Amino acid sequence: MSARDGFLRASNYYRSAEFFLHGHPCDPRHEHAYERSVQCFRSAAALFSPRIEPVQIPYEGTTLPGYLYRADTSGEPRPTVVMHNGFDGTAEEMHFFGAMAGVERGYTVLAFDGPVSRDRCTARAWSSAPAGRTWWVRCWTSP
């Protein structure tokens, strides 16, 4: 529990540092802070019970990174909440903005980075998703 919470704090510290570099998206510290935030979050995710599962969602020839949260390991179908953020948000911060609250209330939660969320300086930015475009994710009840 202590290690998990320490990794969550470290992830959030790196995420906060990364946020303040948005005015200079190609600053090498930007990518370093983002990558460390994700690494620390994934270390914490592995220590939850049930484990928070990293996922890759296929999207227009690429993938959207995210996390699948399950309320338990019973396999019982549950309503699913789908969460994503905007341009400067991350799937990892959705943990604090409602993903865990959903799990605690018995929901399955899928949190992910949308197609224009990350890597503003690199080729991974999704040029096929212009600003203002509406896109949808099909929701389901998952086991």
mmCIF file of N, CA and C in Angstrom:
data_model
loop_
_atom_site.group_PDB
_atom_site.id
_atom_site.type_symbol
_atom_site.label_atom_id
_atom_site.label_comp_id
_atom_site.label_asym_id
_atom_site.label_seq_id
_atom_site.Cartn_x
_atom_site.Cartn_y
_atom_site.Cartn_z
ATOM 1 N N MET A 1 0.821 -1.178 0.000
ATOM 2 C CA MET A 1 0.000 0.000 0.000
ATOM 3 C C MET A 1 0.884 1.268 0.000
ATOM 4 N N SER A 2 1.913 1.260 0.820
ATOM 5 C CA SER A 2 2.797 2.423 0.888
ATOM 6 C C SER A 2 3.543 2.637 -0.427
ATOM 7 N N ALA A 3 4.032 1.560 -1.029
ATOM 8 C CA ALA A 3 4.726 1.672 -2.315
ATOM 9 C C ALA A 3 3.764 2.176 -3.383
ATOM 10 N N ARG A 4 2.550 1.614 -3.433
ATOM 11 C CA ARG A 4 1.543 2.038 -4.410
ATOM 12 C C ARG A 4 1.267 3.531 -4.284
ATOM 13 N N ASP A 5 1.026 3.984 -3.052
ATOM 14 C CA ASP A 5 0.716 5.393 -2.836
ATOM 15 C C ASP A 5 1.911 6.285 -3.151
ATOM 16 N N GLY A 6 3.125 5.817 -2.873
ATOM 17 C CA GLY A 6 4.321 6.574 -3.224
ATOM 18 C C GLY A 6 4.472 6.716 -4.729
ATOM 19 N N PHE A 7 4.207 5.622 -5.477
ATOM 20 C CA PHE A 7 4.260 5.697 -6.939
ATOM 21 C C PHE A 7 3.193 6.657 -7.472
ATOM 22 N N LEU A 8 1.994 6.651 -6.875
ATOM 23 C CA LEU A 8 0.940 7.577 -7.308
ATOM 24 C C LEU A 8 1.361 9.029 -7.088
ATOM 25 N N ARG A 9 1.955 9.301 -5.924
ATOM 26 C CA ARG A 9 2.424 10.667 -5.654
ATOM 27 C C ARG A 9 3.499 11.075 -6.662
ATOM 28 N N ALA A 10 4.468 10.191 -6.897
ATOM 29 C CA ALA A 10 5.540 10.496 -7.848
ATOM 30 C C ALA A 10 4.963 10.744 -9.243
ATOM 31 N N SER A 11 4.011 9.920 -9.654
ATOM 32 C CA SER A 11 3.372 10.096 -10.952
ATOM 33 C C SER A 11 2.724 11.470 -11.050
ATOM 34 N N ASN A 12 2.040 11.859 -10.003
ATOM 35 C CA ASN A 12 1.357 13.151 -10.018
ATOM 36 C C ASN A 12 2.354 14.317 -9.988
ATOM 37 N N TYR A 13 3.463 14.160 -9.286
ATOM 38 C CA TYR A 13 4.498 15.204 -9.276
ATOM 39 C C TYR A 13 5.078 15.388 -10.684
ATOM 40 N N TYR A 14 5.393 14.275 -11.355
ATOM 41 C CA TYR A 14 5.912 14.367 -12.714
ATOM 42 C C TYR A 14 4.864 14.967 -13.660
ATOM 43 N N ARG A 15 3.614 14.562 -13.500
ATOM 44 C CA ARG A 15 2.539 15.103 -14.344
ATOM 45 C C ARG A 15 2.405 16.605 -14.149
ATOM 46 N N SER A 16 2.499 17.051 -12.915
ATOM 47 C CA SER A 16 2.413 18.492 -12.633
ATOM 48 C C SER A 16 3.582 19.240 -13.269
ATOM 49 N N ALA A 17 4.777 18.682 -13.171
ATOM 50 C CA ALA A 17 5.953 19.311 -13.781
ATOM 51 C C ALA A 17 5.786 19.385 -15.296
ATOM 52 N N GLU A 18 5.282 18.324 -15.897
ATOM 53 C CA GLU A 18 5.080 18.279 -17.339
ATOM 54 C C GLU A 18 4.082 19.349 -17.780
ATOM 55 N N PHE A 19 3.049 19.557 -17.002
ATOM 56 C CA PHE A 19 2.019 20.541 -17.342
ATOM 57 C C PHE A 19 2.619 21.935 -17.530
ATOM 58 N N PHE A 20 3.548 22.311 -16.674
ATOM 59 C CA PHE A 20 4.116 23.654 -16.736
ATOM 60 C C PHE A 20 5.121 23.831 -17.874
ATOM 61 N N LEU A 21 5.393 22.760 -18.613
ATOM 62 C CA LEU A 21 6.251 22.862 -19.797
ATOM 63 C C LEU A 21 5.435 22.991 -21.080
ATOM 64 N N HIS A 22 4.114 23.054 -20.989
ATOM 65 C CA HIS A 22 3.271 23.097 -22.184
ATOM 66 C C HIS A 22 3.555 24.298 -23.081
ATOM 67 N N GLY A 23 4.059 25.374 -22.522
ATOM 68 C CA GLY A 23 4.408 26.518 -23.350
ATOM 69 C C GLY A 23 5.600 26.253 -24.251
ATOM 70 N N HIS A 24 6.343 25.198 -23.959
ATOM 71 C CA HIS A 24 7.526 24.806 -24.732
ATOM 72 C C HIS A 24 7.465 23.299 -24.993
ATOM 73 N N PRO A 25 6.542 22.846 -25.857
ATOM 74 C CA PRO A 25 6.297 21.410 -26.010
ATOM 75 C C PRO A 25 7.469 20.586 -26.510
ATOM 76 N N CYS A 26 8.465 21.188 -27.150
ATOM 77 C CA CYS A 26 9.596 20.412 -27.647
ATOM 78 C C CYS A 26 10.792 20.459 -26.705
ATOM 79 N N ASP A 27 10.606 21.016 -25.516
ATOM 80 C CA ASP A 27 11.633 20.999 -24.477
ATOM 81 C C ASP A 27 11.841 19.539 -24.078
ATOM 82 N N PRO A 28 13.080 19.025 -24.076
ATOM 83 C CA PRO A 28 13.304 17.609 -23.755
ATOM 84 C C PRO A 28 12.809 17.221 -22.362
ATOM 85 N N ARG A 29 12.700 18.177 -21.454
ATOM 86 C CA ARG A 29 12.173 17.867 -20.118
ATOM 87 C C ARG A 29 10.700 17.488 -20.180
ATOM 88 N N HIS A 30 10.004 17.984 -21.199
ATOM 89 C CA HIS A 30 8.578 17.693 -21.372
ATOM 90 C C HIS A 30 8.363 16.189 -21.517
ATOM 91 N N GLU A 31 9.040 15.593 -22.472
ATOM 92 C CA GLU A 31 8.897 14.154 -22.724
ATOM 93 C C GLU A 31 9.388 13.328 -21.540
ATOM 94 N N HIS A 32 10.488 13.744 -20.930
ATOM 95 C CA HIS A 32 11.022 13.026 -19.768
ATOM 96 C C HIS A 32 9.999 13.008 -18.628
ATOM 97 N N ALA A 33 9.424 14.160 -18.315
ATOM 98 C CA ALA A 33 8.453 14.239 -17.218
ATOM 99 C C ALA A 33 7.217 13.393 -17.535
ATOM 100 N N TYR A 34 6.753 13.452 -18.787
ATOM 101 C CA TYR A 34 5.589 12.650 -19.168
ATOM 102 C C TYR A 34 5.882 11.154 -19.034
ATOM 103 N N GLU A 35 6.993 10.708 -19.588
ATOM 104 C CA GLU A 35 7.343 9.284 -19.535
ATOM 105 C C GLU A 35 7.503 8.793 -18.096
ATOM 106 N N ARG A 36 8.142 9.580 -17.255
ATOM 107 C CA ARG A 36 8.309 9.195 -15.842
ATOM 108 C C ARG A 36 6.960 9.153 -15.133
ATOM 109 N N SER A 37 6.069 10.078 -15.456
ATOM 110 C CA SER A 37 4.732 10.071 -14.863
ATOM 111 C C SER A 37 4.010 8.771 -15.202
ATOM 112 N N VAL A 38 4.071 8.376 -16.463
ATOM 113 C CA VAL A 38 3.419 7.133 -16.904
ATOM 114 C C VAL A 38 4.071 5.923 -16.243
ATOM 115 N N GLN A 39 5.399 5.887 -16.199
ATOM 116 C CA GLN A 39 6.100 4.754 -15.572
ATOM 117 C C GLN A 39 5.713 4.608 -14.103
ATOM 118 N N CYS A 40 5.689 5.718 -13.389
ATOM 119 C CA CYS A 40 5.329 5.663 -11.967
ATOM 120 C C CYS A 40 3.876 5.236 -11.791
ATOM 121 N N PHE A 41 2.990 5.736 -12.654
ATOM 122 C CA PHE A 41 1.589 5.342 -12.554
ATOM 123 C C PHE A 41 1.431 3.851 -12.818
ATOM 124 N N ARG A 42 2.108 3.335 -13.818
ATOM 125 C CA ARG A 42 2.000 1.899 -14.133
ATOM 126 C C ARG A 42 2.565 1.036 -13.006
ATOM 127 N N SER A 43 3.595 1.537 -12.328
ATOM 128 C CA SER A 43 4.114 0.809 -11.158
ATOM 129 C C SER A 43 3.067 0.772 -10.061
ATOM 130 N N ALA A 44 2.372 1.873 -9.852
ATOM 131 C CA ALA A 44 1.291 1.910 -8.860
ATOM 132 C C ALA A 44 0.137 1.013 -9.294
ATOM 133 N N ALA A 45 -0.236 1.087 -10.573
ATOM 134 C CA ALA A 45 -1.369 0.314 -11.096
ATOM 135 C C ALA A 45 -1.205 -1.178 -10.848
ATOM 136 N N ALA A 46 0.014 -1.672 -10.957
ATOM 137 C CA ALA A 46 0.285 -3.099 -10.749
ATOM 138 C C ALA A 46 0.094 -3.516 -9.293
ATOM 139 N N LEU A 47 0.064 -2.552 -8.389
ATOM 140 C CA LEU A 47 -0.054 -2.861 -6.962
ATOM 141 C C LEU A 47 -1.472 -2.723 -6.428
ATOM 142 N N PHE A 48 -2.422 -2.364 -7.295
ATOM 143 C CA PHE A 48 -3.827 -2.315 -6.882
ATOM 144 C C PHE A 48 -4.417 -3.716 -6.922
ATOM 145 N N SER A 49 -5.469 -3.910 -6.165
ATOM 146 C CA SER A 49 -6.178 -5.180 -6.193
ATOM 147 C C SER A 49 -7.676 -4.889 -6.356
ATOM 148 N N PRO A 50 -8.263 -5.266 -7.503
ATOM 149 C CA PRO A 50 -7.580 -5.867 -8.650
ATOM 150 C C PRO A 50 -6.667 -4.854 -9.343
ATOM 151 N N ARG A 51 -5.711 -5.392 -10.045
ATOM 152 C CA ARG A 51 -4.716 -4.607 -10.773
ATOM 153 C C ARG A 51 -5.394 -3.704 -11.802
ATOM 154 N N ILE A 52 -4.896 -2.473 -11.950
ATOM 155 C CA ILE A 52 -5.347 -1.568 -13.012
ATOM 156 C C ILE A 52 -4.561 -1.963 -14.261
ATOM 157 N N GLU A 53 -5.272 -2.348 -15.312
ATOM 158 C CA GLU A 53 -4.634 -2.924 -16.499
ATOM 159 C C GLU A 53 -4.352 -1.877 -17.579
ATOM 160 N N PRO A 54 -3.098 -1.704 -17.984
ATOM 161 C CA PRO A 54 -2.823 -0.850 -19.145
ATOM 162 C C PRO A 54 -3.440 -1.477 -20.395
ATOM 163 N N VAL A 55 -4.020 -0.651 -21.255
ATOM 164 C CA VAL A 55 -4.638 -1.133 -22.494
ATOM 165 C C VAL A 55 -4.198 -0.253 -23.660
ATOM 166 N N GLN A 56 -4.323 -0.784 -24.864
ATOM 167 C CA GLN A 56 -4.093 -0.055 -26.112
ATOM 168 C C GLN A 56 -5.353 -0.220 -26.949
ATOM 169 N N ILE A 57 -6.024 0.870 -27.256
ATOM 170 C CA ILE A 57 -7.283 0.832 -27.993
ATOM 171 C C ILE A 57 -7.000 1.154 -29.461
ATOM 172 N N PRO A 58 -7.309 0.241 -30.395
ATOM 173 C CA PRO A 58 -7.087 0.526 -31.817
ATOM 174 C C PRO A 58 -7.887 1.753 -32.250
ATOM 175 N N TYR A 59 -7.223 2.642 -33.013
ATOM 176 C CA TYR A 59 -7.890 3.854 -33.492
ATOM 177 C C TYR A 59 -7.184 4.357 -34.741
ATOM 178 N N GLU A 60 -7.880 4.337 -35.880
ATOM 179 C CA GLU A 60 -7.402 4.897 -37.142
ATOM 180 C C GLU A 60 -5.929 4.612 -37.437
ATOM 181 N N GLY A 61 -5.546 3.359 -37.385
ATOM 182 C CA GLY A 61 -4.189 2.972 -37.744
ATOM 183 C C GLY A 61 -3.160 3.150 -36.645
ATOM 184 N N THR A 62 -3.594 3.510 -35.454
ATOM 185 C CA THR A 62 -2.686 3.649 -34.317
ATOM 186 C C THR A 62 -3.403 3.096 -33.087
ATOM 187 N N THR A 63 -2.942 3.430 -31.913
ATOM 188 C CA THR A 63 -3.634 3.009 -30.697
ATOM 189 C C THR A 63 -3.715 4.175 -29.720
ATOM 190 N N LEU A 64 -4.721 4.133 -28.873
ATOM 191 C CA LEU A 64 -4.906 5.103 -27.802
ATOM 192 C C LEU A 64 -4.552 4.408 -26.495
ATOM 193 N N PRO A 65 -3.595 4.935 -25.730
ATOM 194 C CA PRO A 65 -3.218 4.292 -24.469
ATOM 195 C C PRO A 65 -4.232 4.599 -23.375
ATOM 196 N N GLY A 66 -4.425 3.636 -22.494
ATOM 197 C CA GLY A 66 -5.354 3.849 -21.390
ATOM 198 C C GLY A 66 -5.249 2.770 -20.338
ATOM 199 N N TYR A 67 -6.279 2.723 -19.497
ATOM 200 C CA TYR A 67 -6.300 1.796 -18.365
ATOM 201 C C TYR A 67 -7.705 1.251 -18.180
ATOM 202 N N LEU A 68 -7.761 -0.039 -17.854
ATOM 203 C CA LEU A 68 -9.021 -0.678 -17.518
ATOM 204 C C LEU A 68 -9.022 -0.974 -16.027
ATOM 205 N N TYR A 69 -10.024 -0.440 -15.356
ATOM 206 C CA TYR A 69 -10.212 -0.642 -13.918
ATOM 207 C C TYR A 69 -11.387 -1.599 -13.732
ATOM 208 N N ARG A 70 -11.205 -2.579 -12.876
ATOM 209 C CA ARG A 70 -12.289 -3.516 -12.560
ATOM 210 C C ARG A 70 -12.596 -3.428 -11.072
ATOM 211 N N ALA A 71 -13.878 -3.526 -10.745
ATOM 212 C CA ALA A 71 -14.303 -3.449 -9.343
ATOM 213 C C ALA A 71 -13.879 -4.686 -8.561
ATOM 214 N N ASP A 72 -13.813 -5.831 -9.244
ATOM 215 C CA ASP A 72 -13.396 -7.073 -8.591
ATOM 216 C C ASP A 72 -13.002 -8.075 -9.669
ATOM 217 N N THR A 73 -12.679 -9.269 -9.248
ATOM 218 C CA THR A 73 -12.258 -10.304 -10.207
ATOM 219 C C THR A 73 -13.322 -11.384 -10.386
ATOM 220 N N SER A 74 -14.573 -11.076 -10.036
ATOM 221 C CA SER A 74 -15.645 -12.071 -10.099
ATOM 222 C C SER A 74 -16.050 -12.438 -11.524
ATOM 223 N N GLY A 75 -15.770 -11.564 -12.492
ATOM 224 C CA GLY A 75 -16.218 -11.808 -13.856
ATOM 225 C C GLY A 75 -17.665 -11.396 -14.070
ATOM 226 N N GLU A 76 -18.310 -10.878 -13.045
ATOM 227 C CA GLU A 76 -19.700 -10.428 -13.142
ATOM 228 C C GLU A 76 -19.784 -9.206 -14.064
ATOM 229 N N PRO A 77 -20.724 -9.225 -15.041
ATOM 230 C CA PRO A 77 -20.880 -8.050 -15.904
ATOM 231 C C PRO A 77 -21.244 -6.820 -15.072
ATOM 232 N N ARG A 78 -20.642 -5.697 -15.412
ATOM 233 C CA ARG A 78 -20.887 -4.455 -14.681
ATOM 234 C C ARG A 78 -21.067 -3.308 -15.672
ATOM 235 N N PRO A 79 -21.806 -2.289 -15.265
ATOM 236 C CA PRO A 79 -21.862 -1.092 -16.117
ATOM 237 C C PRO A 79 -20.454 -0.516 -16.252
ATOM 238 N N THR A 80 -20.182 0.075 -17.409
ATOM 239 C CA THR A 80 -18.844 0.608 -17.689
ATOM 240 C C THR A 80 -18.903 2.114 -17.889
ATOM 241 N N VAL A 81 -17.989 2.807 -17.252
ATOM 242 C CA VAL A 81 -17.824 4.248 -17.431
ATOM 243 C C VAL A 81 -16.599 4.452 -18.320
ATOM 244 N N VAL A 82 -16.740 5.268 -19.364
ATOM 245 C CA VAL A 82 -15.643 5.575 -20.267
ATOM 246 C C VAL A 82 -15.217 7.013 -20.009
ATOM 247 N N MET A 83 -13.927 7.211 -19.723
ATOM 248 C CA MET A 83 -13.405 8.543 -19.392
ATOM 249 C C MET A 83 -12.226 8.887 -20.286
ATOM 250 N N HIS A 84 -12.188 10.132 -20.759
ATOM 251 C CA HIS A 84 -11.001 10.617 -21.461
ATOM 252 C C HIS A 84 -10.867 12.106 -21.198
ATOM 253 N N ASN A 85 -9.708 12.618 -21.492
ATOM 254 C CA ASN A 85 -9.369 13.999 -21.217
ATOM 255 C C ASN A 85 -9.177 14.752 -22.525
ATOM 256 N N GLY A 86 -8.839 16.006 -22.414
ATOM 257 C CA GLY A 86 -8.593 16.830 -23.582
ATOM 258 C C GLY A 86 -7.119 16.950 -23.909
ATOM 259 N N PHE A 87 -6.764 17.992 -24.614
ATOM 260 C CA PHE A 87 -5.428 18.196 -25.158
ATOM 261 C C PHE A 87 -4.318 18.052 -24.115
ATOM 262 N N ASP A 88 -4.463 18.682 -22.963
ATOM 263 C CA ASP A 88 -3.380 18.659 -21.980
ATOM 264 C C ASP A 88 -3.633 17.704 -20.824
ATOM 265 N N GLY A 89 -4.628 16.855 -20.948
ATOM 266 C CA GLY A 89 -4.927 15.894 -19.897
ATOM 267 C C GLY A 89 -4.334 14.532 -20.202
ATOM 268 N N THR A 90 -4.302 13.677 -19.187
ATOM 269 C CA THR A 90 -3.751 12.332 -19.367
ATOM 270 C C THR A 90 -4.696 11.279 -18.806
ATOM 271 N N ALA A 91 -4.583 10.089 -19.342
ATOM 272 C CA ALA A 91 -5.362 8.969 -18.807
ATOM 273 C C ALA A 91 -5.009 8.721 -17.348
ATOM 274 N N GLU A 92 -3.747 8.947 -16.996
ATOM 275 C CA GLU A 92 -3.298 8.708 -15.622
ATOM 276 C C GLU A 92 -4.002 9.638 -14.635
ATOM 277 N N GLU A 93 -4.240 10.891 -15.017
ATOM 278 C CA GLU A 93 -4.896 11.789 -14.074
ATOM 279 C C GLU A 93 -6.382 11.478 -13.919
ATOM 280 N N MET A 94 -6.958 10.720 -14.837
ATOM 281 C CA MET A 94 -8.358 10.299 -14.692
ATOM 282 C C MET A 94 -8.542 9.422 -13.451
ATOM 283 N N HIS A 95 -7.443 8.813 -13.000
ATOM 284 C CA HIS A 95 -7.478 8.035 -11.764
ATOM 285 C C HIS A 95 -8.038 8.882 -10.623
ATOM 286 N N PHE A 96 -7.558 10.131 -10.552
ATOM 287 C CA PHE A 96 -7.947 11.039 -9.473
ATOM 288 C C PHE A 96 -9.244 11.776 -9.767
ATOM 289 N N PHE A 97 -9.632 11.840 -11.037
ATOM 290 C CA PHE A 97 -10.810 12.600 -11.440
ATOM 291 C C PHE A 97 -12.061 11.745 -11.586
ATOM 292 N N GLY A 98 -12.042 10.539 -11.037
ATOM 293 C CA GLY A 98 -13.267 9.755 -11.040
ATOM 294 C C GLY A 98 -13.125 8.277 -11.307
ATOM 295 N N ALA A 99 -12.001 7.827 -11.855
ATOM 296 C CA ALA A 99 -11.876 6.397 -12.161
ATOM 297 C C ALA A 99 -11.965 5.553 -10.896
ATOM 298 N N MET A 100 -11.209 5.907 -9.880
ATOM 299 C CA MET A 100 -11.273 5.129 -8.630
ATOM 300 C C MET A 100 -12.625 5.268 -7.961
ATOM 301 N N ALA A 101 -13.237 6.432 -8.049
ATOM 302 C CA ALA A 101 -14.572 6.625 -7.471
ATOM 303 C C ALA A 101 -15.575 5.685 -8.145
ATOM 304 N N GLY A 102 -15.448 5.509 -9.453
ATOM 305 C CA GLY A 102 -16.329 4.580 -10.161
ATOM 306 C C GLY A 102 -16.120 3.150 -9.715
ATOM 307 N N VAL A 103 -14.857 2.746 -9.591
ATOM 308 C CA VAL A 103 -14.535 1.387 -9.150
ATOM 309 C C VAL A 103 -15.088 1.140 -7.750
ATOM 310 N N GLU A 104 -14.911 2.105 -6.875
ATOM 311 C CA GLU A 104 -15.401 1.962 -5.498
ATOM 312 C C GLU A 104 -16.918 1.823 -5.443
ATOM 313 N N ARG A 105 -17.597 2.250 -6.485
ATOM 314 C CA ARG A 105 -19.058 2.153 -6.558
ATOM 315 C C ARG A 105 -19.518 0.988 -7.426
ATOM 316 N N GLY A 106 -18.575 0.116 -7.815
ATOM 317 C CA GLY A 106 -18.923 -1.108 -8.510
ATOM 318 C C GLY A 106 -18.905 -1.051 -10.024
ATOM 319 N N TYR A 107 -18.387 0.008 -10.613
ATOM 320 C CA TYR A 107 -18.315 0.133 -12.067
ATOM 321 C C TYR A 107 -16.978 -0.383 -12.601
ATOM 322 N N THR A 108 -17.005 -0.833 -13.843
ATOM 323 C CA THR A 108 -15.790 -1.010 -14.608
ATOM 324 C C THR A 108 -15.508 0.364 -15.222
ATOM 325 N N VAL A 109 -14.254 0.772 -15.264
ATOM 326 C CA VAL A 109 -13.903 2.084 -15.815
ATOM 327 C C VAL A 109 -12.811 1.902 -16.864
ATOM 328 N N LEU A 110 -13.012 2.524 -18.015
ATOM 329 C CA LEU A 110 -12.005 2.593 -19.056
ATOM 330 C C LEU A 110 -11.596 4.054 -19.183
ATOM 331 N N ALA A 111 -10.344 4.361 -18.841
ATOM 332 C CA ALA A 111 -9.809 5.721 -18.959
ATOM 333 C C ALA A 111 -8.720 5.701 -20.021
ATOM 334 N N PHE A 112 -8.741 6.676 -20.928
ATOM 335 C CA PHE A 112 -7.751 6.647 -22.009
ATOM 336 C C PHE A 112 -7.441 8.047 -22.510
ATOM 337 N N ASP A 113 -6.292 8.165 -23.178
ATOM 338 C CA ASP A 113 -5.917 9.405 -23.842
ATOM 339 C C ASP A 113 -6.650 9.463 -25.173
ATOM 340 N N GLY A 114 -7.307 10.588 -25.445
ATOM 341 C CA GLY A 114 -7.976 10.777 -26.725
ATOM 342 C C GLY A 114 -6.973 10.982 -27.848
ATOM 343 N N PRO A 115 -7.460 11.079 -29.077
ATOM 344 C CA PRO A 115 -6.552 11.112 -30.223
ATOM 345 C C PRO A 115 -5.709 12.371 -30.356
ATOM 346 N N VAL A 116 -5.941 13.402 -29.579
ATOM 347 C CA VAL A 116 -5.086 14.595 -29.658
ATOM 348 C C VAL A 116 -4.517 14.951 -28.295
ATOM 349 N N SER A 117 -4.423 13.985 -27.398
ATOM 350 C CA SER A 117 -4.010 14.270 -26.027
ATOM 351 C C SER A 117 -2.508 14.370 -25.817
ATOM 352 N N ARG A 118 -1.702 13.530 -26.440
ATOM 353 C CA ARG A 118 -0.294 13.403 -26.068
ATOM 354 C C ARG A 118 0.681 13.799 -27.165
ATOM 355 N N ASP A 119 1.904 13.881 -26.757
ATOM 356 C CA ASP A 119 3.057 13.996 -27.646
ATOM 357 C C ASP A 119 2.889 15.072 -28.718
ATOM 358 N N ARG A 120 2.666 16.285 -28.283
ATOM 359 C CA ARG A 120 2.438 17.383 -29.206
ATOM 360 C C ARG A 120 3.645 17.672 -30.096
ATOM 361 N N CYS A 121 4.808 17.173 -29.741
ATOM 362 C CA CYS A 121 6.030 17.492 -30.492
ATOM 363 C C CYS A 121 6.455 16.354 -31.421
ATOM 364 N N THR A 122 5.841 15.192 -31.278
ATOM 365 C CA THR A 122 6.344 14.029 -32.004
ATOM 366 C C THR A 122 5.348 13.519 -33.030
ATOM 367 N N ALA A 123 5.776 12.539 -33.782
ATOM 368 C CA ALA A 123 4.937 11.975 -34.843
ATOM 369 C C ALA A 123 3.715 11.260 -34.297
ATOM 370 N N ARG A 124 3.669 10.999 -32.996
ATOM 371 C CA ARG A 124 2.535 10.285 -32.448
ATOM 372 C C ARG A 124 1.306 11.178 -32.322
ATOM 373 N N ALA A 125 1.440 12.466 -32.547
ATOM 374 C CA ALA A 125 0.260 13.341 -32.532
ATOM 375 C C ALA A 125 -0.635 12.915 -33.691
ATOM 376 N N TRP A 126 -1.916 12.769 -33.441
ATOM 377 C CA TRP A 126 -2.831 12.245 -34.438
ATOM 378 C C TRP A 126 -3.321 13.363 -35.343
ATOM 379 N N SER A 127 -2.670 13.529 -36.489
ATOM 380 C CA SER A 127 -3.055 14.587 -37.411
ATOM 381 C C SER A 127 -4.403 14.298 -38.051
ATOM 382 N N SER A 128 -4.871 13.064 -37.982
ATOM 383 C CA SER A 128 -6.153 12.720 -38.592
ATOM 384 C C SER A 128 -7.331 13.138 -37.730
ATOM 385 N N ALA A 129 -7.080 13.704 -36.564
ATOM 386 C CA ALA A 129 -8.162 14.131 -35.683
ATOM 387 C C ALA A 129 -8.108 15.645 -35.523
ATOM 388 N N PRO A 130 -8.689 16.398 -36.461
ATOM 389 C CA PRO A 130 -8.615 17.850 -36.394
ATOM 390 C C PRO A 130 -9.338 18.404 -35.169
ATOM 391 N N ALA A 131 -8.931 19.576 -34.747
ATOM 392 C CA ALA A 131 -9.564 20.224 -33.595
ATOM 393 C C ALA A 131 -11.054 20.359 -33.845
ATOM 394 N N GLY A 132 -11.833 20.101 -32.830
ATOM 395 C CA GLY A 132 -13.273 20.247 -32.929
ATOM 396 C C GLY A 132 -13.993 19.040 -33.489
ATOM 397 N N ARG A 133 -13.247 18.050 -33.950
ATOM 398 C CA ARG A 133 -13.884 16.853 -34.509
ATOM 399 C C ARG A 133 -14.553 16.064 -33.395
ATOM 400 N N THR A 134 -15.741 15.615 -33.648
ATOM 401 C CA THR A 134 -16.439 14.772 -32.684
ATOM 402 C C THR A 134 -16.149 13.321 -33.021
ATOM 403 N N TRP A 135 -15.789 12.557 -32.023
ATOM 404 C CA TRP A 135 -15.544 11.139 -32.228
ATOM 405 C C TRP A 135 -16.148 10.395 -31.048
ATOM 406 N N TRP A 136 -16.477 9.169 -31.268
ATOM 407 C CA TRP A 136 -17.217 8.393 -30.272
ATOM 408 C C TRP A 136 -16.543 7.067 -30.012
ATOM 409 N N VAL A 137 -16.735 6.589 -28.811
ATOM 410 C CA VAL A 137 -16.292 5.256 -28.427
ATOM 411 C C VAL A 137 -17.540 4.476 -28.047
ATOM 412 N N ARG A 138 -17.669 3.290 -28.594
ATOM 413 C CA ARG A 138 -18.803 2.454 -28.261
ATOM 414 C C ARG A 138 -18.645 1.955 -26.826
ATOM 415 N N CYS A 139 -19.680 2.106 -26.030
ATOM 416 C CA CYS A 139 -19.641 1.673 -24.619
ATOM 417 C C CYS A 139 -20.275 0.289 -24.511
ATOM 418 N N TRP A 140 -19.862 -0.455 -23.530
ATOM 419 C CA TRP A 140 -20.371 -1.794 -23.334
ATOM 420 C C TRP A 140 -20.366 -2.130 -21.858
ATOM 421 N N THR A 141 -21.029 -3.201 -21.517
ATOM 422 C CA THR A 141 -20.945 -3.752 -20.173
ATOM 423 C C THR A 141 -19.929 -4.860 -20.247
ATOM 424 N N SER A 142 -18.874 -4.739 -19.459
ATOM 425 C CA SER A 142 -17.791 -5.708 -19.545
ATOM 426 C C SER A 142 -17.777 -6.626 -18.333
ATOM 427 N N PRO A 143 -17.179 -7.811 -18.470
ATOM 428 C CA PRO A 143 -17.059 -8.697 -17.314
ATOM 429 C C PRO A 143 -15.974 -8.191 -16.378
#
